[in-house]
Coordinates of C-alpha atoms (C1' of nucleotides) in Angstrom, one line a residue:
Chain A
X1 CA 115.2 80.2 86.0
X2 CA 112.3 79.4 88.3
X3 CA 110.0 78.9 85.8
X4 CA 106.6 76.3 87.0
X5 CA 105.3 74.7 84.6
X6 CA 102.7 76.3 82.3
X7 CA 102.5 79.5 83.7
X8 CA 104.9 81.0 81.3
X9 CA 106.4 83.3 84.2
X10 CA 109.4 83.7 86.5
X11 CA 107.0 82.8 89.6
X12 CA 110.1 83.8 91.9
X13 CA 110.3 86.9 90.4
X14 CA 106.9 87.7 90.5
X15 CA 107.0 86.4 94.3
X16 CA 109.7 89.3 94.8
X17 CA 107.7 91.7 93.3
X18 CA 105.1 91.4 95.4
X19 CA 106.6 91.2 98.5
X20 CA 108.2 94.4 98.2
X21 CA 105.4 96.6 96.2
X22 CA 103.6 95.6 99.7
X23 CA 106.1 96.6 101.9
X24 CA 105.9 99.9 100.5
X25 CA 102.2 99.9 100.3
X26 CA 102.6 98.7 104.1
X27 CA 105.0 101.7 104.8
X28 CA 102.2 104.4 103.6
X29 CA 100.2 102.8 106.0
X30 CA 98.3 99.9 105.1
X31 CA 97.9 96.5 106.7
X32 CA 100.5 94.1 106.0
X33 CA 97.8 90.7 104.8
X34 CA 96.0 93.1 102.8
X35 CA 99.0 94.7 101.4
X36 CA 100.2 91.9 100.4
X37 CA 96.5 90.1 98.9
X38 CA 95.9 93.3 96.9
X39 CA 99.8 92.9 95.3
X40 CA 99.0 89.8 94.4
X41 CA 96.4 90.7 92.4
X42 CA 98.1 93.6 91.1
X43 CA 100.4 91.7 89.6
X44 CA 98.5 88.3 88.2
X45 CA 97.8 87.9 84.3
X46 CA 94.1 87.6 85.0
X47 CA 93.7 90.6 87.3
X48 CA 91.8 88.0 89.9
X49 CA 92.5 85.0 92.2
X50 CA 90.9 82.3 94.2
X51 CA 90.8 82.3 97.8
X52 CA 93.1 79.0 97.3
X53 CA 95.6 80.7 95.1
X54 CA 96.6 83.8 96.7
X55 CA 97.1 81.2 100.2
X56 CA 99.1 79.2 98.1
X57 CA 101.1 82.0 96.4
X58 CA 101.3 84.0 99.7
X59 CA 101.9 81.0 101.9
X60 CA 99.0 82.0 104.5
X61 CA 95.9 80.3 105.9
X62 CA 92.6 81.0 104.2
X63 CA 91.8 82.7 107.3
X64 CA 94.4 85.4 106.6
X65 CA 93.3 85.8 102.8
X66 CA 89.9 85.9 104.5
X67 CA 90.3 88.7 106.7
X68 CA 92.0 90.8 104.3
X69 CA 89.7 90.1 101.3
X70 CA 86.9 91.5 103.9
X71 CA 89.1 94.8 104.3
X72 CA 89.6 95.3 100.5
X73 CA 86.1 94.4 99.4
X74 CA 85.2 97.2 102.1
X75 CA 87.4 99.7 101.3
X76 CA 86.7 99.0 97.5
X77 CA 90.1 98.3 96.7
X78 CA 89.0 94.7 95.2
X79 CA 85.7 93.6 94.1
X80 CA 84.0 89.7 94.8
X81 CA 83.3 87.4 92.4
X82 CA 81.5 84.1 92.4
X83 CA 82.4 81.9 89.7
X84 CA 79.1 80.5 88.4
X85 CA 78.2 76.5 89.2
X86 CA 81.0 76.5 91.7
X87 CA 81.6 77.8 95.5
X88 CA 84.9 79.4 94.7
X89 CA 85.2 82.7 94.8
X90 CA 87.7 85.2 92.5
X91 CA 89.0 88.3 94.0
X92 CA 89.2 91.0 91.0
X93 CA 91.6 94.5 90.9
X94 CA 89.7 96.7 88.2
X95 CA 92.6 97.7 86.7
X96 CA 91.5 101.5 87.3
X97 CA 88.8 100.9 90.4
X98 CA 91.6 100.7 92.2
X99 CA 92.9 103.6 92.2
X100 CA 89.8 105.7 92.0
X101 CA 89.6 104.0 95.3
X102 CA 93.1 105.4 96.5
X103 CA 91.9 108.8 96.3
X104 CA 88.2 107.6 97.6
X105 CA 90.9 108.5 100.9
X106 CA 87.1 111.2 100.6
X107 CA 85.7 109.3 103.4
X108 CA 88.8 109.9 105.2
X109 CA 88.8 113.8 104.5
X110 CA 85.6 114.4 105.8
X111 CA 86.0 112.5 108.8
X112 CA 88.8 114.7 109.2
X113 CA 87.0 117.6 108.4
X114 CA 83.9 117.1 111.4
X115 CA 87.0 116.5 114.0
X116 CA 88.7 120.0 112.6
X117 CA 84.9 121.7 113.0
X118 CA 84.6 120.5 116.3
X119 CA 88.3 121.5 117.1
X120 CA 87.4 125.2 115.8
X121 CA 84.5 125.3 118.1
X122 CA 86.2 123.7 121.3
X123 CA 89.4 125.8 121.4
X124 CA 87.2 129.1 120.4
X125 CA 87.1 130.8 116.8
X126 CA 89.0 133.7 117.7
X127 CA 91.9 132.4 119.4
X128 CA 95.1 131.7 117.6
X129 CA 94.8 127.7 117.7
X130 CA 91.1 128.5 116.2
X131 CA 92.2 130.7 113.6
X132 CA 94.8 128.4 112.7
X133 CA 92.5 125.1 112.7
X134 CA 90.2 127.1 110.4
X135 CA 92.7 127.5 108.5
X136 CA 93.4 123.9 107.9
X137 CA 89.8 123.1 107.4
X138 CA 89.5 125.7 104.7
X139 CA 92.5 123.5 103.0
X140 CA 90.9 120.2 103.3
X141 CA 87.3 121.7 102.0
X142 CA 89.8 122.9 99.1
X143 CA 90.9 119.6 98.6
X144 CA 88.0 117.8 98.5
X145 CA 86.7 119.9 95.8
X146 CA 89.8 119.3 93.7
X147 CA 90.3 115.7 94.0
X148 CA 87.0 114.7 92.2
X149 CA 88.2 117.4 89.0
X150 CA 91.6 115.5 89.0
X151 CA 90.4 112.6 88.5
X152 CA 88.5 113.7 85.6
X153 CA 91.4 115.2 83.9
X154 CA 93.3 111.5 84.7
X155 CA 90.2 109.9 82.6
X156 CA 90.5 112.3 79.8
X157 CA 94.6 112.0 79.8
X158 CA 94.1 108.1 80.1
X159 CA 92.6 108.3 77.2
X160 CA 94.5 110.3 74.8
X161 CA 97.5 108.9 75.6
X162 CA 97.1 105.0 77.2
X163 CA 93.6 103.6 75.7
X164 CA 93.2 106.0 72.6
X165 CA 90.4 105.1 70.7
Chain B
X1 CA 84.5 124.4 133.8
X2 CA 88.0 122.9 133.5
X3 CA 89.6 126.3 133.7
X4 CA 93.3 126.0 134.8
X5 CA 94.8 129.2 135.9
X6 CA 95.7 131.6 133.7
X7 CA 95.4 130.0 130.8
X8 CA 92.0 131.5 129.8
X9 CA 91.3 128.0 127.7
X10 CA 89.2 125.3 128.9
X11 CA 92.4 122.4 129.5
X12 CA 90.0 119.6 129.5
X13 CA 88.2 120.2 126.0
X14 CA 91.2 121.1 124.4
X15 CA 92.7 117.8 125.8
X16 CA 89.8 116.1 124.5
X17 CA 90.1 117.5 120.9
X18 CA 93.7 116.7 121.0
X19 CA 93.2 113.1 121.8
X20 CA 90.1 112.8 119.4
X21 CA 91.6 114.5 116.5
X22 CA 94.7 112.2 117.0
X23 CA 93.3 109.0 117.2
X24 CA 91.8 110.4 113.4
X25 CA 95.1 110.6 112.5
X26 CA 95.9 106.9 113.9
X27 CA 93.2 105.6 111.5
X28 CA 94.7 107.0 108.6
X29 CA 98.0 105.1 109.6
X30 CA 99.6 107.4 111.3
X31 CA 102.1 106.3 114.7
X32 CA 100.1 107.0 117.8
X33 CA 102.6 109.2 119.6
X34 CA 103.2 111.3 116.9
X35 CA 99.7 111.8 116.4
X36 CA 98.9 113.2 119.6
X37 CA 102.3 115.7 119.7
X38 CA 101.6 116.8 116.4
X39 CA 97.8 117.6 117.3
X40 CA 98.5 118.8 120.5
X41 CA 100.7 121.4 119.0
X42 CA 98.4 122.2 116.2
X43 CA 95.5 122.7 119.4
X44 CA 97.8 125.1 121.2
X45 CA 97.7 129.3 120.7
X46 CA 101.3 129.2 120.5
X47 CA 102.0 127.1 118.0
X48 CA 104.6 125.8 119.8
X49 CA 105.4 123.6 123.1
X50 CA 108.8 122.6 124.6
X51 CA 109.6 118.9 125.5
X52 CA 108.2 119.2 129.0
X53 CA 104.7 120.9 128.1
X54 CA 104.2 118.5 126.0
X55 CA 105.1 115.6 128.7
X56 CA 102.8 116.8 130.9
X57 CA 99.8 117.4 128.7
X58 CA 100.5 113.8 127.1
X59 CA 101.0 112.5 130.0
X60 CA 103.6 110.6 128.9
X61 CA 107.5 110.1 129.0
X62 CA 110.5 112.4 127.6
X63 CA 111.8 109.5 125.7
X64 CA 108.3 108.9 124.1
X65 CA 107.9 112.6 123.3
X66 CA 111.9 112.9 121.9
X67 CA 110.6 109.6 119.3
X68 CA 107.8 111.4 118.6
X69 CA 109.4 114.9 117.7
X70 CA 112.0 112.6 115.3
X71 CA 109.5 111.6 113.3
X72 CA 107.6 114.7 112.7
X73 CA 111.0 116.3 112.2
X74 CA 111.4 114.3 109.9
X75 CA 108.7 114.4 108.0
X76 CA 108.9 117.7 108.0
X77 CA 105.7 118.4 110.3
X78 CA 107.3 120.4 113.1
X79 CA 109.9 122.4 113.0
X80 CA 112.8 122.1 116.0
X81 CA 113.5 125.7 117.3
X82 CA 115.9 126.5 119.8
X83 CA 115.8 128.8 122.7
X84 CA 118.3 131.2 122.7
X85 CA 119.9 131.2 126.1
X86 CA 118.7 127.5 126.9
X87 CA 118.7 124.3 125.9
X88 CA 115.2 124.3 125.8
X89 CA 113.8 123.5 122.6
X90 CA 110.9 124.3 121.2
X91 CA 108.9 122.4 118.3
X92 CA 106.5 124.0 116.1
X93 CA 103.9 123.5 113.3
X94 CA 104.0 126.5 110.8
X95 CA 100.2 127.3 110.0
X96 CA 100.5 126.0 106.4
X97 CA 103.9 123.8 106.6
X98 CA 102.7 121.5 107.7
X99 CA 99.8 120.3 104.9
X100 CA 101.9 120.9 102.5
X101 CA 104.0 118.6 104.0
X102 CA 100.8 115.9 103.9
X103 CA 101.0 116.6 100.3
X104 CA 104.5 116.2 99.8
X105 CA 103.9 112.2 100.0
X106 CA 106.1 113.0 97.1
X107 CA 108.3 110.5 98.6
X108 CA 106.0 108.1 98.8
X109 CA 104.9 108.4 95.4
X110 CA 108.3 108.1 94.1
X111 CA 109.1 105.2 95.8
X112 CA 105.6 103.4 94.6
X113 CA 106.9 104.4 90.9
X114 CA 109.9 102.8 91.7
X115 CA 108.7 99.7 92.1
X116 CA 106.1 99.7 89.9
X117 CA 109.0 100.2 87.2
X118 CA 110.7 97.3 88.7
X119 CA 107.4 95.5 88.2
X120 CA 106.3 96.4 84.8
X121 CA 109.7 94.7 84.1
X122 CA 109.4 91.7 86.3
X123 CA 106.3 90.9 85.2
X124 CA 106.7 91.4 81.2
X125 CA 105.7 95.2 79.4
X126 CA 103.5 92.9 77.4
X127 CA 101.8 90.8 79.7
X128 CA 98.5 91.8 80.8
X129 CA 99.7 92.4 84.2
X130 CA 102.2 94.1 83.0
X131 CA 100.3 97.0 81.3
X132 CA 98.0 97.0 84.1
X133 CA 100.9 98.1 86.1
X134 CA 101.9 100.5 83.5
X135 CA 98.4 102.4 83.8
X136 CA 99.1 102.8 87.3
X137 CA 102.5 103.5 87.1
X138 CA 101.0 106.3 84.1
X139 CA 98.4 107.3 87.2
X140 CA 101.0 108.3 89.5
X141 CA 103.5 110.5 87.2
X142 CA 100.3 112.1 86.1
X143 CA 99.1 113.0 90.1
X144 CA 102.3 114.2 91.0
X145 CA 102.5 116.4 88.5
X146 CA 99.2 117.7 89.4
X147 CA 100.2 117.8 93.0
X148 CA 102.4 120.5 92.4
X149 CA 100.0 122.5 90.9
X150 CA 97.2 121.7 93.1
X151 CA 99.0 123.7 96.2
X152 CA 99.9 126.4 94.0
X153 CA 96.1 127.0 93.6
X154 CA 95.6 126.2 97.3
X155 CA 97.9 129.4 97.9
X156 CA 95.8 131.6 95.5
X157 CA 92.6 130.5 96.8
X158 CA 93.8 130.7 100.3
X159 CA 95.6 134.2 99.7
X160 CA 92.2 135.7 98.4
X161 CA 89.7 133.9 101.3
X162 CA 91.4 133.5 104.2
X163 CA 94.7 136.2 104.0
X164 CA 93.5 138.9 101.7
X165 CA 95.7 141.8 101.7
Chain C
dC1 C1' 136.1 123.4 134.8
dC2 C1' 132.3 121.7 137.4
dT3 C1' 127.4 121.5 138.0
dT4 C1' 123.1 121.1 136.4
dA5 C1' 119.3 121.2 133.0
dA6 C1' 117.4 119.4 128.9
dC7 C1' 117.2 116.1 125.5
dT8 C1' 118.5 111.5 123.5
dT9 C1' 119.4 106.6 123.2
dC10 C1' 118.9 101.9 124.6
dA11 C1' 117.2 97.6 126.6
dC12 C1' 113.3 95.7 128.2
dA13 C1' 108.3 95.2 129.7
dA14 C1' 103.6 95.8 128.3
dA15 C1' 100.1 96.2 125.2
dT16 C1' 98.4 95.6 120.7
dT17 C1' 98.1 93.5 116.4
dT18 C1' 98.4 89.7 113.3
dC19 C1' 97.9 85.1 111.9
dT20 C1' 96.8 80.3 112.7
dG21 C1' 94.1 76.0 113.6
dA22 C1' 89.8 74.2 114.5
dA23 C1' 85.0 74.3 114.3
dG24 C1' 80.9 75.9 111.9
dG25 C1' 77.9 77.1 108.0
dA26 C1' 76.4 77.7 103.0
dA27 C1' 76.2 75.9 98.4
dG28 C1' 77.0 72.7 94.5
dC29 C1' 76.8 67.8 93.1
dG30 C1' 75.6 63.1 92.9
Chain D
dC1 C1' 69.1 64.4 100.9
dG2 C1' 73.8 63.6 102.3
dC3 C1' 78.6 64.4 100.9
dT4 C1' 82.0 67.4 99.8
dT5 C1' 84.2 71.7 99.0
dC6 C1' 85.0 76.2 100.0
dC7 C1' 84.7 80.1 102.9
dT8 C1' 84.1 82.3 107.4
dT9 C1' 84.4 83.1 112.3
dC10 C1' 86.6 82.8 116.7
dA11 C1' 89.8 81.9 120.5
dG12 C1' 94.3 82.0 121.4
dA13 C1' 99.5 81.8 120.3
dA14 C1' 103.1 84.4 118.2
dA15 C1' 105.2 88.4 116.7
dT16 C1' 105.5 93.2 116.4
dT17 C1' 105.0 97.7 118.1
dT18 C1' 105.0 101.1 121.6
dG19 C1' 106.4 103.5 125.7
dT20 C1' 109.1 103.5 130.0
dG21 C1' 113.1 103.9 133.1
dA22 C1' 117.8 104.5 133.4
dA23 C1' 122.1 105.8 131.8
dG24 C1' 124.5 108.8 128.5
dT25 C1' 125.4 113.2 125.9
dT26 C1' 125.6 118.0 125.1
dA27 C1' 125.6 122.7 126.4
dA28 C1' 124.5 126.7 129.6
dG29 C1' 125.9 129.1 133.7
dG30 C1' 128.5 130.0 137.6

DNA sequence: CCTTAACTTCACAAATTTCTGAAGGAAGCG
DNA sequence: CGCTTCCTTCAGAAATTTGTGAAGTTAAGG
């Protein structure tokens, strides 16, 4: 049992458990540091971290945890905290802000969107690759729409069945 | 006007579209080289482009293009078709196949369940990590549920707009 | 069968990305 | 105020990723 002292957790397992919710998060894309921050956090008691704990924990430089606190805080995945009387800062997962975020992929969709106009007005609206590019477009608009009502019917479901009351 | 002969389109916009549409597709973590076959074939009337057509648009190497088409095949993106009386092949996107297959991150989401599972139990179902990760966990089943769903309105939607008849 | 065309695989070179160490700046604390 | 702590920035080293050339494999066509 690799248990420290005080923590009242398995900080090996925990270790594991991070490493490899990252990978995956790393194979869907993301950047490995900040894969690997925002599991960290994912999977702490508090729900935040120091600058000086998640180096320790993850075994990088505060440069690293740096850089890929700056990428989260952007990207909204994490949110900044200073802890009052003190120059430490806390790195905080909202337990639900997170995932709002995930599907925040909005920005993404309309950037997506302008390259799929201009692609519908370079290759000509009534040729085949046009017709077929609107086509795409059309989806994406659809999407857009639908995204923001799904996550209203996750809040409602949430609800009901996770926080009732 | 970039007009090369015959082909009625304008090689260099479409070229230009191709390369900006893919490098859209690179920031949203997809492999370069796949990015530009699969938007090259999505730019082109056809649909579809042998091994050597898309070479010589790319400008780059049979080997890269052969790693490329793996992936997408893969993934499901392109479809491999061969040439009857050849050994051509020819790999195409299929109009709608090939968003559907952006939504089938299925995978993806059952391998983030996966180890969110593993983590709920590493961490402890009633630590306050762990029941974070159970509300994501509970996030998850309920999108891909929806998912499913989702494109089955996509297809009524699109069936009255864009195909009617 | 033998030739040749088309694709694939593999080892390596090049380019890019990622992380570190060191120096620099802001903010509490005495 | 000056000291100290913590965070950030930046240049460069290290590692990973990416694409190429060359050799290998499969299958058409004579």
């Amino acid at each position: 049992m690799t248990e420290s002292a005080g923590t009242g957790r398995d900080a090996e397992a925990v270790s594991r458990f991070v490493e490899s919710f990252a990978a995956q998060l790393v194979e869907a894309g993301m950047a490995r540091m900040p894969a690997r921050v925002f599991a960290a956090l994912l999977s702490c008691d508090a729900g935040s971290m120091t600058s000086a704990e998640l180096g320790e924990q993850l075994r990088v430089s505060p440069a690293a945890v740096s850089g890929a606190v700056r990428y989260l805080a952007q990207t909204h995945m994490v949110s900044r905290e200073r802890e009052p009387g003190s120059r430490r800062e806390r790195y905080r997962v909202h337990g639900d802000q997170w995932y709002e975020a995930l599907t925040n992929r909005d920005a993404v969709l309309k950037r997506w969107e302008t390259a799929l106009r201009e692609g519908v007005t370079s290759l000509g609206p009534d040729t085949p690759a046009g017709r077929r590019m609107s086509e795409t477009l059309a989806f994406f608009e659809f999407l857009e729409g639908e995204l923001a009502a799904l996550m209203e019917r996750w809040r409602v479901h949430r609800d009901k069945t996770i926080r009732p009351g």
